[in-house]
PDB file of C-alpha atoms in Angstrom:
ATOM      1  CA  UNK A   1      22.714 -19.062   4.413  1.00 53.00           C
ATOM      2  CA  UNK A   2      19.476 -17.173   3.641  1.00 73.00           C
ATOM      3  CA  UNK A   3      20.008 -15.096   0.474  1.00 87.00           C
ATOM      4  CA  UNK A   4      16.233 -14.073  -0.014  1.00 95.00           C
ATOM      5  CA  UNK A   5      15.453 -10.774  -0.430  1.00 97.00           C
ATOM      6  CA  UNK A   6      12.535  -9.212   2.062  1.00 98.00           C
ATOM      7  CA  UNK A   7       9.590  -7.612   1.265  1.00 98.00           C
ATOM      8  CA  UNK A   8       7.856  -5.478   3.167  1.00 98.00           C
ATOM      9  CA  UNK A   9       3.707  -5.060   2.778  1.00 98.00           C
ATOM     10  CA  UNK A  10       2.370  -2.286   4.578  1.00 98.00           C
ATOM     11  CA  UNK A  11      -1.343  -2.428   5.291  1.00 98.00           C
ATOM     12  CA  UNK A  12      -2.831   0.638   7.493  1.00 97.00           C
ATOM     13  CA  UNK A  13      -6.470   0.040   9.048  1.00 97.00           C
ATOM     14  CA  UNK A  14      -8.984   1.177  10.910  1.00 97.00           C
ATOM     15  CA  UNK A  15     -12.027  -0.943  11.836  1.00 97.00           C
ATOM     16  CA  UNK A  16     -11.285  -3.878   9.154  1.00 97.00           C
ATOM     17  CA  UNK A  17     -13.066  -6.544  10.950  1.00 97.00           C
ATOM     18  CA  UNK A  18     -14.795  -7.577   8.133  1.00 96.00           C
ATOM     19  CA  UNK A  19     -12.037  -7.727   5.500  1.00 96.00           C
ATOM     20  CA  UNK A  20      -8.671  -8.052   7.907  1.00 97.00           C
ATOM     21  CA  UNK A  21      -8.609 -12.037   7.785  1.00 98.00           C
ATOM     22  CA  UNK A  22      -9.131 -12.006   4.052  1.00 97.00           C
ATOM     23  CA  UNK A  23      -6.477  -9.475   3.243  1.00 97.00           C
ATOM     24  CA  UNK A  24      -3.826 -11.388   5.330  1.00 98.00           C
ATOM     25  CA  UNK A  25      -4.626 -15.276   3.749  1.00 98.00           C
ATOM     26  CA  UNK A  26      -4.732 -13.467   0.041  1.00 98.00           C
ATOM     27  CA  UNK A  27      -1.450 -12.142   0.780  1.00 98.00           C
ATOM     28  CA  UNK A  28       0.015 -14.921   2.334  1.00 98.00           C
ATOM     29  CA  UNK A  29      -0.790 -17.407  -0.509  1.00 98.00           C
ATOM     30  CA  UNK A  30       0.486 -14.978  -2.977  1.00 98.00           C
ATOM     31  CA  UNK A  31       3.936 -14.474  -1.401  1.00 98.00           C
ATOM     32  CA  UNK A  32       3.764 -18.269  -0.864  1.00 97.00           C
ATOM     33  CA  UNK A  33       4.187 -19.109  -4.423  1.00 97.00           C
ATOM     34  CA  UNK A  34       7.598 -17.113  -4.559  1.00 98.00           C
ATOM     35  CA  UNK A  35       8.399 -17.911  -1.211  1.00 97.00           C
ATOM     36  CA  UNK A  36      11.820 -19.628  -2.731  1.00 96.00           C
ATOM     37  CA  UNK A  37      13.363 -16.669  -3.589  1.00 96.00           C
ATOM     38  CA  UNK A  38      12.018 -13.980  -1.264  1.00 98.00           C
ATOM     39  CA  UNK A  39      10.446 -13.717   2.344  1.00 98.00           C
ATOM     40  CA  UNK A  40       7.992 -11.409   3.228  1.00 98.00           C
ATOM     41  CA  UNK A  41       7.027  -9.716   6.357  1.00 98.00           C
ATOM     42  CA  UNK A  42       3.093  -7.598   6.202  1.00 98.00           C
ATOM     43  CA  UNK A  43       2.952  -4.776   8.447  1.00 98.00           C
ATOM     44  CA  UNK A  44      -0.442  -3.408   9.898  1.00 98.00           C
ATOM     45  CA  UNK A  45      -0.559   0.017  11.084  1.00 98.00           C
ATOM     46  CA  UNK A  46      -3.795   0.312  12.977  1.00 98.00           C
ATOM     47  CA  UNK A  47      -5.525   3.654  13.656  1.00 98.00           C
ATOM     48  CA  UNK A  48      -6.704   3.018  17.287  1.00 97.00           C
ATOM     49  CA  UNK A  49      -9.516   0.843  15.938  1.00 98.00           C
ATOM     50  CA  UNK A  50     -12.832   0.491  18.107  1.00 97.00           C
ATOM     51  CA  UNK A  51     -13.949  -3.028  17.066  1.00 97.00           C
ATOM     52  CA  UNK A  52     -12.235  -6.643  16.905  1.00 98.00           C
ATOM     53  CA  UNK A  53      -9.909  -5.573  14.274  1.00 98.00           C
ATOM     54  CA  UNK A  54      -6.777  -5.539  16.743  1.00 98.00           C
ATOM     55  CA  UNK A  55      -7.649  -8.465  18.515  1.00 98.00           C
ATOM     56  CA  UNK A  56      -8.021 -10.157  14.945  1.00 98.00           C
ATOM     57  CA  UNK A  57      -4.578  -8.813  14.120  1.00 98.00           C
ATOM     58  CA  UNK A  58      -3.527 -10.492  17.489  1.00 98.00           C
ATOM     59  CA  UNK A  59      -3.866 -14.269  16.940  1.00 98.00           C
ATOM     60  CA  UNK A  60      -2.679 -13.885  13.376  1.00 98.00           C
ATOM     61  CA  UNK A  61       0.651 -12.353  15.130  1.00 98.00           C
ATOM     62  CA  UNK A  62       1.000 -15.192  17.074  1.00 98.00           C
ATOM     63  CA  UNK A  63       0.397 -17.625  14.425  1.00 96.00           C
ATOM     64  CA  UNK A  64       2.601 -16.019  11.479  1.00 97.00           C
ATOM     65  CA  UNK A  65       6.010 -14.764  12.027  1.00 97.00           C
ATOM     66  CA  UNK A  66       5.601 -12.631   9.017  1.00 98.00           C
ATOM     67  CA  UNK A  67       2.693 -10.545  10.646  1.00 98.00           C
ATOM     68  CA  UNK A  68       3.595  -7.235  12.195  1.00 98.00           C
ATOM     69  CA  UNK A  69       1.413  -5.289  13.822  1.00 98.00           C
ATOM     70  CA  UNK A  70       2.106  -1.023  14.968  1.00 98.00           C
ATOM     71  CA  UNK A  71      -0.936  -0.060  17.285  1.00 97.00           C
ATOM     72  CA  UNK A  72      -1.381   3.667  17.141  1.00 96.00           C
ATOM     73  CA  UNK A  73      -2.529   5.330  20.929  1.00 95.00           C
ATOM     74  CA  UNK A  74      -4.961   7.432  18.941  1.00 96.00           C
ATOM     75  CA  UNK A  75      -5.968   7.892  15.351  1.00 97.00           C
ATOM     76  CA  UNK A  76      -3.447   9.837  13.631  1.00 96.00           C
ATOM     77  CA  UNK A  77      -5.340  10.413   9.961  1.00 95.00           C
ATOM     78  CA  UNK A  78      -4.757   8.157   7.177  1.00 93.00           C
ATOM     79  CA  UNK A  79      -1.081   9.671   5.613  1.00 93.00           C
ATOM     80  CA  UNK A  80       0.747   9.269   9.437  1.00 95.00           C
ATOM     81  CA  UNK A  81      -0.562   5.990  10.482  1.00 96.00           C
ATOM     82  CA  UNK A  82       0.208   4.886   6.384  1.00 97.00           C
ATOM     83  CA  UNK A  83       4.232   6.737   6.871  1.00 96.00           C
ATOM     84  CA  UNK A  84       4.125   5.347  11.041  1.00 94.00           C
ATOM     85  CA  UNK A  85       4.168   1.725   9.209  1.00 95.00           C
ATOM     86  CA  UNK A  86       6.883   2.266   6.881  1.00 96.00           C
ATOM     87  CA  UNK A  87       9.162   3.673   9.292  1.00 94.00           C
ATOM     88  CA  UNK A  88       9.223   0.048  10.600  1.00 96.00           C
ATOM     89  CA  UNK A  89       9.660  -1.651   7.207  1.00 97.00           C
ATOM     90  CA  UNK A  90      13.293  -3.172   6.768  1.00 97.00           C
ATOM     91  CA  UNK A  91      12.196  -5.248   3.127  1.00 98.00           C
ATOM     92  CA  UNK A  92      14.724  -4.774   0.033  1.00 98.00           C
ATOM     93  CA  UNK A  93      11.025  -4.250  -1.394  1.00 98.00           C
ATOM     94  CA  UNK A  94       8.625  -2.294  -0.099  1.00 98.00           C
ATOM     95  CA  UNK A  95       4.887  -2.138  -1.247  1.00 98.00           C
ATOM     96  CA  UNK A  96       4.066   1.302   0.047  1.00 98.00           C
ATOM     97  CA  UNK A  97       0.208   0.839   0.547  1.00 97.00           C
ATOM     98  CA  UNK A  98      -1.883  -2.241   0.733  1.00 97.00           C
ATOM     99  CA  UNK A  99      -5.444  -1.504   1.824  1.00 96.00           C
ATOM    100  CA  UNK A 100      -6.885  -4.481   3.657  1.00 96.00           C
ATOM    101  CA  UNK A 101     -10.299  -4.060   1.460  1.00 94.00           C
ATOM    102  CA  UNK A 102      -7.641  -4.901  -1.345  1.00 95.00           C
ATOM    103  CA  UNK A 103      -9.542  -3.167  -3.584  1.00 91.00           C
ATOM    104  CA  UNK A 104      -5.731  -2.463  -4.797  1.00 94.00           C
ATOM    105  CA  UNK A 105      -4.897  -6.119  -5.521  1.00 94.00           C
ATOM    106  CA  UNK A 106      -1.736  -7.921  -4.011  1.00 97.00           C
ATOM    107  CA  UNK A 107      -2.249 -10.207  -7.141  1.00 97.00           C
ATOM    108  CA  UNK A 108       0.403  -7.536  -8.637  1.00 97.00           C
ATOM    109  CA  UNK A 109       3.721  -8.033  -6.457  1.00 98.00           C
ATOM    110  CA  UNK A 110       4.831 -10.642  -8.551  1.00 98.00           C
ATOM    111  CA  UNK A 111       4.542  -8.037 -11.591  1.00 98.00           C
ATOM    112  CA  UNK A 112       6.018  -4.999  -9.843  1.00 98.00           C
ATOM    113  CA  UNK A 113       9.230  -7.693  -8.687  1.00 98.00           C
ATOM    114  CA  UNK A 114       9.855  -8.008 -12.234  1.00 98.00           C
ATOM    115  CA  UNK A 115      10.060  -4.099 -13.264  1.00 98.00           C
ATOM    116  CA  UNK A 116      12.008  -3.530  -9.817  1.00 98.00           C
ATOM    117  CA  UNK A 117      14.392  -6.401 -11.416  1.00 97.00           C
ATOM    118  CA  UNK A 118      14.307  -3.750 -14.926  1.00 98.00           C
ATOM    119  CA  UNK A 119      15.937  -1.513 -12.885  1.00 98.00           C
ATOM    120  CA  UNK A 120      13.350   0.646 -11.523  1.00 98.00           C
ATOM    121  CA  UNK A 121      13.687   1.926  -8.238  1.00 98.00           C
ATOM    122  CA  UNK A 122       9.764   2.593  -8.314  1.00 98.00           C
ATOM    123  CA  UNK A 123       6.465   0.904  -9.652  1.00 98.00           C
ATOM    124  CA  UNK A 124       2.928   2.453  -9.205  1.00 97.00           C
ATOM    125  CA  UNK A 125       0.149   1.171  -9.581  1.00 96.00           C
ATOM    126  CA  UNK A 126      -2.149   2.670 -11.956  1.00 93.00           C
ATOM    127  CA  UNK A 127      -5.894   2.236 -11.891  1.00 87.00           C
ATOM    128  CA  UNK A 128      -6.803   2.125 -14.811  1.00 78.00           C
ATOM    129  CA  UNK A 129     -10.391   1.162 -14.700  1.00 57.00           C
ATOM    130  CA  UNK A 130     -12.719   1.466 -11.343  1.00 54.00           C
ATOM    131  CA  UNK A 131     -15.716  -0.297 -10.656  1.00 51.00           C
ATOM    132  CA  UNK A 132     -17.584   2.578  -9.185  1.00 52.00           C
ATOM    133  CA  UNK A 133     -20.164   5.450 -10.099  1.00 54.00           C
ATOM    134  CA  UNK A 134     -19.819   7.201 -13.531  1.00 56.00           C
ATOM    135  CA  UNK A 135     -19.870  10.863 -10.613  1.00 65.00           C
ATOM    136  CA  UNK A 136     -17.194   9.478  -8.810  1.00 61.00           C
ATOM    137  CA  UNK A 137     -14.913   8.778 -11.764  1.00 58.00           C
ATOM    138  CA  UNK A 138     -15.468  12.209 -13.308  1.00 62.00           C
ATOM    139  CA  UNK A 139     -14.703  13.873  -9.703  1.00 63.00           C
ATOM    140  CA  UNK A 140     -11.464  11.764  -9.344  1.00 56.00           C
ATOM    141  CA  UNK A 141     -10.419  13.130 -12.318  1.00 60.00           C
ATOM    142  CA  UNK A 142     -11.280  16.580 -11.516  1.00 63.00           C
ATOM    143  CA  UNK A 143      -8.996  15.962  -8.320  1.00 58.00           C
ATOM    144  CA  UNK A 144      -5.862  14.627 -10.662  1.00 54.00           C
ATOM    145  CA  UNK A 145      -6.580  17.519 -12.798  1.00 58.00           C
ATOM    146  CA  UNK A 146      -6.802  20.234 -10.127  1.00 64.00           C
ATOM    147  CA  UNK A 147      -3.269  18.714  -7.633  1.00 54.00           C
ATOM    148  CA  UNK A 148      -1.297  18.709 -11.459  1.00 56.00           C
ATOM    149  CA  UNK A 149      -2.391  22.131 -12.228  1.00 57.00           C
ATOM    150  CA  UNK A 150      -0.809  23.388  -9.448  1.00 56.00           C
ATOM    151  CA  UNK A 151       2.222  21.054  -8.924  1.00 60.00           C
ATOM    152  CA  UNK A 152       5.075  21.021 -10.474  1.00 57.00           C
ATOM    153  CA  UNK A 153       5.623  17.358  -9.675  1.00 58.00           C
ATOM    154  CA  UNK A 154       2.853  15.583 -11.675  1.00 62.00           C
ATOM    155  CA  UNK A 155       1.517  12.221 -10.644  1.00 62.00           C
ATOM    156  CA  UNK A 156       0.015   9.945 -13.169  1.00 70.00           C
ATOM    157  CA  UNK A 157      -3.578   9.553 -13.038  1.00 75.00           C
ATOM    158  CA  UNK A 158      -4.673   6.884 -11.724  1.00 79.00           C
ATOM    159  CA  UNK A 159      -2.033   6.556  -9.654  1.00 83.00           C
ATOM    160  CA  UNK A 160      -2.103   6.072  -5.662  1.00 87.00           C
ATOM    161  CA  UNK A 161       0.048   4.929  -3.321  1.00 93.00           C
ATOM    162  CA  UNK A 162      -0.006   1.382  -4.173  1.00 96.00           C
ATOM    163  CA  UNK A 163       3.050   0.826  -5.338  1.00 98.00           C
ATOM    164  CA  UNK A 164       6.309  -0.909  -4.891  1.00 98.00           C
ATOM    165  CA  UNK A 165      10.069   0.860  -4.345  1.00 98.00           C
ATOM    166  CA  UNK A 166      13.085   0.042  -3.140  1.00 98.00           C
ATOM    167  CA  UNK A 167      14.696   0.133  -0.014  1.00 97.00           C
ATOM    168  CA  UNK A 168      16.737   3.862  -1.014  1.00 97.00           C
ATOM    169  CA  UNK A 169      13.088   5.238  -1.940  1.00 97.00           C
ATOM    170  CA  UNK A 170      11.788   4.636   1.103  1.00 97.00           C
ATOM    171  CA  UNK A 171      14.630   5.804   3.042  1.00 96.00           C
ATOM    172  CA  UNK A 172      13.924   8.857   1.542  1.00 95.00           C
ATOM    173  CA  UNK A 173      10.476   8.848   2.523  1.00 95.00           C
ATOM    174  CA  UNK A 174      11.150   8.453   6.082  1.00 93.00           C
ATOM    175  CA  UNK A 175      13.360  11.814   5.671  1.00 92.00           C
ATOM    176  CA  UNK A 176      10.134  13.486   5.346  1.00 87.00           C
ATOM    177  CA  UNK A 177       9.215  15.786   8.376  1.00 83.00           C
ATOM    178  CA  UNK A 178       5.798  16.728   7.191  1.00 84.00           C
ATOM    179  CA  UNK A 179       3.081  16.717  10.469  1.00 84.00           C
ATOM    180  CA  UNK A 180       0.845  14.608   7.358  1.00 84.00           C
ATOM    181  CA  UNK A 181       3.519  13.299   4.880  1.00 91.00           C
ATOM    182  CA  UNK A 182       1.915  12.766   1.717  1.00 89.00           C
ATOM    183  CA  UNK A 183       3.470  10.028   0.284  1.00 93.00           C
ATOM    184  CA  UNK A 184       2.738   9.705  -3.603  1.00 90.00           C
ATOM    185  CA  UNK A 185       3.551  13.328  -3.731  1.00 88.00           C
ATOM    186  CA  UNK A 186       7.185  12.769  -2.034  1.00 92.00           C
ATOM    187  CA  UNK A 187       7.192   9.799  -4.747  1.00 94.00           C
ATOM    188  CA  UNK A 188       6.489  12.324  -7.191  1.00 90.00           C
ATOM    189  CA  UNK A 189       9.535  14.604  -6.669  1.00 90.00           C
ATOM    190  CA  UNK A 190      11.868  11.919  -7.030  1.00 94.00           C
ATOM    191  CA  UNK A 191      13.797  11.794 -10.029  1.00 93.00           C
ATOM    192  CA  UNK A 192      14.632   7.939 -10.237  1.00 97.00           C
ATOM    193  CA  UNK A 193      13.706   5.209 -12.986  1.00 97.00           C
ATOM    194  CA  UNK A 194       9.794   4.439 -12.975  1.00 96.00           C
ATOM    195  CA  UNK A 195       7.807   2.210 -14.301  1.00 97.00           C
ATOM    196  CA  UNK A 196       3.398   1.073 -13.860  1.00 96.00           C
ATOM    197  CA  UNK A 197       1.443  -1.345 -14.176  1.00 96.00           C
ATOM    198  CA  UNK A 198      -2.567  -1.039 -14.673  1.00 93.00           C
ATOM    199  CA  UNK A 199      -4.942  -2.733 -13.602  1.00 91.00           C
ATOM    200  CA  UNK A 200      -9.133  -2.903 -12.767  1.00 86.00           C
ATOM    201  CA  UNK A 201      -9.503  -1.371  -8.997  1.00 77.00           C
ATOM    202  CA  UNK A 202     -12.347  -3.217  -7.820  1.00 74.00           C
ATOM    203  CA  UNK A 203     -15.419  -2.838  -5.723  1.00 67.00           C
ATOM    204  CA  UNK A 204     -14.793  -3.793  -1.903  1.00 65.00           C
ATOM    205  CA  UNK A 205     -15.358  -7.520  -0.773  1.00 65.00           C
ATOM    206  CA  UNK A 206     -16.127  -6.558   2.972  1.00 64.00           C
ATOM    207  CA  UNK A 207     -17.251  -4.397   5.147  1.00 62.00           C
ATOM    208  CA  UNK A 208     -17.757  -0.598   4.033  1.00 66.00           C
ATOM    209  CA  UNK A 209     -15.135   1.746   3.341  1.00 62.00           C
ATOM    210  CA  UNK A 210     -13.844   4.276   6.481  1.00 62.00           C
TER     211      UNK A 210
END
């Protein structure tokens, strides 16, 4: 009898050629090294991509079990195709957002398991440092500034929608009947036990951010 508990990675893309193969075999070993306790199952929601990204996504399919692939008809914007992907997800776990330039790094699951195992029903991901322009940090921070000033649901600077919840947090999620559901803002609203971890968002391997 199986008694593992699933977890559910959820990676949306759009034209990843360059950095798809890399983001499933870092993934992959990771969830290999606590593959005794837990199985694992890595969703891709692509956003009607126009070069070999899908076909990539293909063979890996039919290779690993644990690969799941969504192909959207048409690109839907970056919040639906990310919320199209989790409305699939069936984990115990769920990391909410994996980008495939995993510039947010899987490296954390194994960290955010523990705090789940605290009793937190949610763990973000906090980016603490970014290896990027001195203008683009000070504008990020304008932008945290400006969407707390007029929420009354504050998110954490820092923090995106990397992050790992539980099964009743996304079932809440997929309540949602926003036209552009935006995720870390439902997150936001929710008045369960949280916890973070930090870490150094880093510079894209591959290919150029879309």
């Amino acid at each position: 009898m199986n008694n593992k508990k699933l977890i559910s990675i959820v990676t949306p893309c759009y034209n990843e050629e360059e950095s798809i193969q890399y983001c499933i075999d870092t993934v992959a070993s990771i969830m290999n090294e606590i593959s005794s306790k837990y199985n694992y199952e890595h969703i891709f929601s692509d956003n009607a991509s126009i070069d070999n990204t899908p076909d990539i996504l293909k063979l890996n399919a039919e290779k690993n079990k644990n690969i799941k692939i969504l192909f959207n008809s048409h690109n839907v914007g970056p919040f639906l195709n990310n919320f199209n992907a989790l409305s699939y997800a069936k984990g115990d776990l769920v990391v909410v957002f994996l980008p495939a330039d995993l510039q947010d790094p899987p490296s954390l699951i194994p960290d955010m398991i523990k705090k789940i195992d605290e009793g937190n029903e949610i763990v973000l991901g906090i980016r603490n440092i970014r290896q990027e322009s001195f203008i683009l940090r000070i504008l990020r921070k304008i932008f945290y500034f400006t969407m707390n000033v007029f929420s009354k649901n504050k998110v954490p600077i820092g923090a995106g929608e990397f992050m790992m919840v539980t099964k009743k947090v996304i079932d809440i999620i997929k309540e949602s009947n926003s036209e552009n559901p935006y995720i870390r803002g439902i997150v936001a609203q929710l008045n369960l036990k949280k916890d973070s971890v930090k870490y150094l968002w880093v510079k894209r391997k591959y290919g150029k951010s879309k």
